[in-house]
Short mmCIF file of C-alpha atoms in Angstrom, two decimals:
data_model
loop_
_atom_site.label_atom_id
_atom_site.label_comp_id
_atom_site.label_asym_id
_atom_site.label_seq_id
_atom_site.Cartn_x
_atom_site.Cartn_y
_atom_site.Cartn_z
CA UNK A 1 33.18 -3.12 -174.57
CA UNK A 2 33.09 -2.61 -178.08
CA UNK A 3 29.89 -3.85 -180.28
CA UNK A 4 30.73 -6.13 -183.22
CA UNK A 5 27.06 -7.26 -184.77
CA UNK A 6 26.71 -9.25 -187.54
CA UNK A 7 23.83 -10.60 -189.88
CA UNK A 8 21.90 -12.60 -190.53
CA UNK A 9 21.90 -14.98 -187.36
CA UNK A 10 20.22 -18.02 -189.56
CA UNK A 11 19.95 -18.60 -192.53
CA UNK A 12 18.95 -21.52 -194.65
CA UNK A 13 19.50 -22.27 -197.87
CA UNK A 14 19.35 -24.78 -200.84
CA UNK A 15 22.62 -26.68 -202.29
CA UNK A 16 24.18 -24.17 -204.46
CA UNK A 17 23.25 -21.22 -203.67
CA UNK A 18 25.23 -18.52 -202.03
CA UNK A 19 25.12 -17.08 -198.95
CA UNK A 20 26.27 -13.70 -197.57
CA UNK A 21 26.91 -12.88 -193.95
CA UNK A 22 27.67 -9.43 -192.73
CA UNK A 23 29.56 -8.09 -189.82
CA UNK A 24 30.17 -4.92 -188.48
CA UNK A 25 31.85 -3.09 -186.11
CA UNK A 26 29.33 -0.57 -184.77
CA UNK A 27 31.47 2.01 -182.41
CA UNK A 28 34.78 1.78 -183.82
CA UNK A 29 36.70 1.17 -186.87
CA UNK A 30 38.50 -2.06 -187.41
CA UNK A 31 40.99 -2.16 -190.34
CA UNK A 32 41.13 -5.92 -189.55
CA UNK A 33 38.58 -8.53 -188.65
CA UNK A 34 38.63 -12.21 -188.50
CA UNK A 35 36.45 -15.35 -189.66
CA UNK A 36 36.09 -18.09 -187.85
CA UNK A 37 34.08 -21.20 -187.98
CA UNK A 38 32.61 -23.16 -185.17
CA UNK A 39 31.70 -26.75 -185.51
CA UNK A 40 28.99 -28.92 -183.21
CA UNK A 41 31.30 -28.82 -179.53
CA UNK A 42 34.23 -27.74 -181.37
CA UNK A 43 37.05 -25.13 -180.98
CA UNK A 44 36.61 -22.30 -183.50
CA UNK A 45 39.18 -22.50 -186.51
CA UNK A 46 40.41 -18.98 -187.92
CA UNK A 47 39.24 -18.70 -191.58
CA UNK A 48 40.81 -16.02 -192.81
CA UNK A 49 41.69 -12.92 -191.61
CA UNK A 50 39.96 -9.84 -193.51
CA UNK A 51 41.95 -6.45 -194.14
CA UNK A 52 40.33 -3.15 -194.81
CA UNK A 53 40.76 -2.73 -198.70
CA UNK A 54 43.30 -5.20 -200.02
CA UNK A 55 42.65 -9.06 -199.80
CA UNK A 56 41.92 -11.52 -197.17
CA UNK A 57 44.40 -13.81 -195.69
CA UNK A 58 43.49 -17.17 -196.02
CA UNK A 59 44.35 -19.91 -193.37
CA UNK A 60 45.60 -23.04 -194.79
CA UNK A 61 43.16 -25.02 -196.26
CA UNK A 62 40.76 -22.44 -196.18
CA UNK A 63 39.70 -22.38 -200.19
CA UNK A 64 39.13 -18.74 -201.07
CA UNK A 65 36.97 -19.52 -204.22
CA UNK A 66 34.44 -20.64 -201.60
CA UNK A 67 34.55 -18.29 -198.89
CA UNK A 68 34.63 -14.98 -200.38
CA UNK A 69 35.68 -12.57 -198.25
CA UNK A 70 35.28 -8.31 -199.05
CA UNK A 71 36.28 -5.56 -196.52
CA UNK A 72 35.44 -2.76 -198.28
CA UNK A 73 35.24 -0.11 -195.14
CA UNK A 74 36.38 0.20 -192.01
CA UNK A 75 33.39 -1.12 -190.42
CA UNK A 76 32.05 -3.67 -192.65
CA UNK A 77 33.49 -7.22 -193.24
CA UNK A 78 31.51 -9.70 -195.72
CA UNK A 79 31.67 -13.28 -195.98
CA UNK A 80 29.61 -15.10 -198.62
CA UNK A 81 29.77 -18.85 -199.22
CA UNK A 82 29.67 -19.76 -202.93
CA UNK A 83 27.65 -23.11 -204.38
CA UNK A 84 27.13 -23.86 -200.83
CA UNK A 85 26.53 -27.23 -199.78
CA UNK A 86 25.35 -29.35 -196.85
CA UNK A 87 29.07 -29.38 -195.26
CA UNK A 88 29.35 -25.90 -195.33
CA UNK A 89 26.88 -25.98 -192.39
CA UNK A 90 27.99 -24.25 -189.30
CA UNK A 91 28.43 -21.60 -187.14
CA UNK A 92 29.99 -18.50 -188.73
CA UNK A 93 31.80 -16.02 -186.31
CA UNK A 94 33.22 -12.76 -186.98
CA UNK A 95 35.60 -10.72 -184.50
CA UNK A 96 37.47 -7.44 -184.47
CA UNK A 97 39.37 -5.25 -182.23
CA UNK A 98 39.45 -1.41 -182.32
CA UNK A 99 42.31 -0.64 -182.94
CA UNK A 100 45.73 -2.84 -183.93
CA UNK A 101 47.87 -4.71 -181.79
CA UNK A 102 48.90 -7.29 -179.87
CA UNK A 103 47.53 -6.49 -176.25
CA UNK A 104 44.12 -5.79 -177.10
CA UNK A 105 41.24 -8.77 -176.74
CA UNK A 106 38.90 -9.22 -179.97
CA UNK A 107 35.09 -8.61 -180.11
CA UNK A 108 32.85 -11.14 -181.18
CA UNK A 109 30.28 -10.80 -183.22
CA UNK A 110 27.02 -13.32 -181.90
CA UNK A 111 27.25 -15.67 -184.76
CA UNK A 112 25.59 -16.85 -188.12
CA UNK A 113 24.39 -20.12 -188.05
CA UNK A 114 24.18 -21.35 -191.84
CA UNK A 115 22.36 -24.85 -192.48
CA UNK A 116 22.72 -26.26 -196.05
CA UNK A 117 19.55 -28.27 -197.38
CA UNK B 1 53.85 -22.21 -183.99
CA UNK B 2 51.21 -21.23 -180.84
CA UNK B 3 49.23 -23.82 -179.51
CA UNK B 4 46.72 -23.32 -176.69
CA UNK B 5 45.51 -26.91 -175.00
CA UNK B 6 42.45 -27.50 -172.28
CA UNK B 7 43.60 -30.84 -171.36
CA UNK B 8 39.35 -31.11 -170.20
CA UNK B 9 36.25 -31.49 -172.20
CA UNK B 10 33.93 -30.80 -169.08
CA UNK B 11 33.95 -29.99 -165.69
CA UNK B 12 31.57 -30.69 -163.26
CA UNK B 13 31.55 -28.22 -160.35
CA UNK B 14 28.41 -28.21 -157.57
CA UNK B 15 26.94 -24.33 -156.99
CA UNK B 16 28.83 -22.94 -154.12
CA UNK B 17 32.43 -24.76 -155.18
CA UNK B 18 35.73 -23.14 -156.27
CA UNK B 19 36.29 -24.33 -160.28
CA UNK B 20 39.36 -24.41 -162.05
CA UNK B 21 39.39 -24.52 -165.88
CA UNK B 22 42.74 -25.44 -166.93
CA UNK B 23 45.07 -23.75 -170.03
CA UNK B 24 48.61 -24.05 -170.62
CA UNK B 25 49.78 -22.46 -174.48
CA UNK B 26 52.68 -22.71 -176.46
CA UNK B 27 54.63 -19.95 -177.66
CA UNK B 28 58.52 -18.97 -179.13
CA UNK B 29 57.81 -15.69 -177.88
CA UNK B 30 55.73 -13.24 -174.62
CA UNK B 31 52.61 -14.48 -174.88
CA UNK B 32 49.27 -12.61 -174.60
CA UNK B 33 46.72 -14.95 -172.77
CA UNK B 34 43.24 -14.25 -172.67
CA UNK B 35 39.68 -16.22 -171.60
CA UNK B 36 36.50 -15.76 -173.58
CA UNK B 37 33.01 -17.76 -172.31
CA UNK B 38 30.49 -19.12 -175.01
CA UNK B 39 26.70 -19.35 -174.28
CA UNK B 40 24.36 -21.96 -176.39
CA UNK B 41 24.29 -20.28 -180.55
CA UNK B 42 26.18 -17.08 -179.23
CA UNK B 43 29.61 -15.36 -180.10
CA UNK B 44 32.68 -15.48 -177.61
CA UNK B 45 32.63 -12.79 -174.80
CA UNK B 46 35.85 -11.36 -173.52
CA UNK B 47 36.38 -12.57 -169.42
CA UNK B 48 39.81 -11.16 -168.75
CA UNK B 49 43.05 -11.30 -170.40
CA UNK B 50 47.19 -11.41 -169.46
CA UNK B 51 49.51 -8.76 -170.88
CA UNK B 52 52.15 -8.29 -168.44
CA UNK B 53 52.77 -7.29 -164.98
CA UNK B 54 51.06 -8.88 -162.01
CA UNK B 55 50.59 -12.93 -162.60
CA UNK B 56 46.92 -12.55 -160.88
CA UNK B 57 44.72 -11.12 -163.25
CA UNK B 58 40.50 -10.50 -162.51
CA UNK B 59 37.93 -10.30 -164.85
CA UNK B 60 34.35 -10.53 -165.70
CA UNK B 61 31.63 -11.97 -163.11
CA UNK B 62 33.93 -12.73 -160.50
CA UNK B 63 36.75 -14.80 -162.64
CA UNK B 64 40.55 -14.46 -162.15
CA UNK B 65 43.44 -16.24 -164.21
CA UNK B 66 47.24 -17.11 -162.84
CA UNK B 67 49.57 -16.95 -165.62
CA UNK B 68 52.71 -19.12 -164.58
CA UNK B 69 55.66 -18.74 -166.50
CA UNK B 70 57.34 -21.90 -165.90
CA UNK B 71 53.90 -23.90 -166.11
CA UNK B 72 53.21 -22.21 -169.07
CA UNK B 73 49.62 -22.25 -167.83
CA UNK B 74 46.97 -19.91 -167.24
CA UNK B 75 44.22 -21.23 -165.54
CA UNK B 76 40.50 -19.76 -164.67
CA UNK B 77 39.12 -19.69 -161.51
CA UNK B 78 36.63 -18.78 -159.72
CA UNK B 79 35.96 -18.83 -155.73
CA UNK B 80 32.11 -19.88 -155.60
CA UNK B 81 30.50 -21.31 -159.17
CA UNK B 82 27.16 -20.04 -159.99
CA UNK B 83 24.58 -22.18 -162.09
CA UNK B 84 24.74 -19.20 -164.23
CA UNK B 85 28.46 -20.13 -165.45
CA UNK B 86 27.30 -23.45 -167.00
CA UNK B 87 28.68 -22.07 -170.73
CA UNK B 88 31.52 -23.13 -173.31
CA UNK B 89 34.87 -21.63 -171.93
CA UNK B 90 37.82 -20.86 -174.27
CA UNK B 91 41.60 -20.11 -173.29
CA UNK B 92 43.31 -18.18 -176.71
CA UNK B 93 46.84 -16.81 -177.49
CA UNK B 94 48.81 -14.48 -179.33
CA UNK B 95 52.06 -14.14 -179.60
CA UNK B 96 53.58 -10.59 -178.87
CA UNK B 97 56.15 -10.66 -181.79
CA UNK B 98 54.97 -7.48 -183.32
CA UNK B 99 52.30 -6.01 -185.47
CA UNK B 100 48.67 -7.43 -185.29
CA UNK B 101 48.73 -11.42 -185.19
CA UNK B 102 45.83 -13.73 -184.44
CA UNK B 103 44.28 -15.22 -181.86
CA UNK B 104 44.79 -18.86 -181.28
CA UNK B 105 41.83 -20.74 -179.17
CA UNK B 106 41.78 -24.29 -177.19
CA UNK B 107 39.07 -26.85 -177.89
CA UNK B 108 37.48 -25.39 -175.21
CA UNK B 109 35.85 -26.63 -171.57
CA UNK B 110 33.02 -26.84 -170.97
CA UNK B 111 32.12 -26.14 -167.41
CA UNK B 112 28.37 -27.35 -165.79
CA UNK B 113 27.40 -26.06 -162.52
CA UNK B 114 24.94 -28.38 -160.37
CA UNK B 115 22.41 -26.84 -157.79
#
């Protein structure tokens, strides 16, 4: 299957600062890729969903001043949590699909796991 | 709007047993069903997924799914559990109304496998 990898896997930071988490699609080009966040034995909850060179689409309440989200190629999706704080903590996961439509199954990237001091 | 629900937080299968993880969705349209298995602090991988055609689909490490129409279910299943398939399993959906639209997960099951 196709390799979605993203980076880094932890991180941890202090209250207000901001965080950046990569993901990329490393053997094919995906003009879309999603964000989605994973709480402690919890579903994952679609962020947003990242397009290749115009904005994101952000899921309802989803605030976009706080998740940035910048897809400037075709393989690289970036998400970077502003001011962070200790509720941003969780499990970041990033997805794509080569190719669009509706048959074909997503790619997973293996997580960022982002703890907020 | 799709909705996926797993109507069960665990289940508790001895090695050796058949398991059945249970899914039924929600959609105003064909729906595109497909099964993804979580291991502890990693991403989702794909298991198998429905599209169309014959209601008995087989996937990954020995899984299958029946999608039932009328049920509007889509349970996993597998003939023998291994100890090795004690993850996080997740049931998702997409409606096929055209052009690229997201995927839609359960809560998720999670399934332990006993020696």
């Amino acid at each position: 299957g196709a390799v979605v990898s993203q980076h880094p896997s932890r991180v941890i930071c202090k209250s207000g600062t901001s965080v950046k988490i990569e993901c990329r699609s490393l053997d094919f080009q995906a003009t879309t890729m999603f964000w989605y966040r994973q709480f402690p034995k919890k579903s994952l909850m679609l962020m947003a969903t990242s397009n290749e060179g115009s904005k994101a689409t952000y899921e309802q309440g989803v605030e976009k001043d706080k998740f940035l989200i910048n897809h400037a190629s075709l393989t690289l999706s970036t998400l970077t949590v502003t001011s962070a704080h200790p509720e941003d903590s969780s499990f970041y996961i990033c997805s794509a699909a080569p190719g669009l439509g509706v048959t074909g199954e997503l790619f997973f990237g293996e997580g960022s796991r982002l703890t907020v001091l | 709007a799709q909705s996926v629900a797993q109507p069960e937080d665990q289940v508790n299968v001895a090695e050796g047993n058949p398991l059945t993880v249970k899914c039924t969705y929600s959609v105003s349209g064909n729906p595109y069903l497909f099964w993804y298995v979580q291991y502890p602090n990693r991403g989702l991988q794909f298991l198998l997924k429905y599209i169309t055609g014959d209601n008995l689909v087989k996937g990954s490490y020995g899984f299958e799914a029946e999608f039932n129409k009328s049920q509007t279910s889509f349970h996993l299943k597998k003939p023998s559990a291994l100890v090795s398939d004690s993850a996080l399993y997740f049931c998702a959906v997409r409606e096929g109304s055209g052009g690229y639209n997201k995927l839609i997960f359960g809560a998720g099951t999670r399934l332990a496998v006993h020696p």
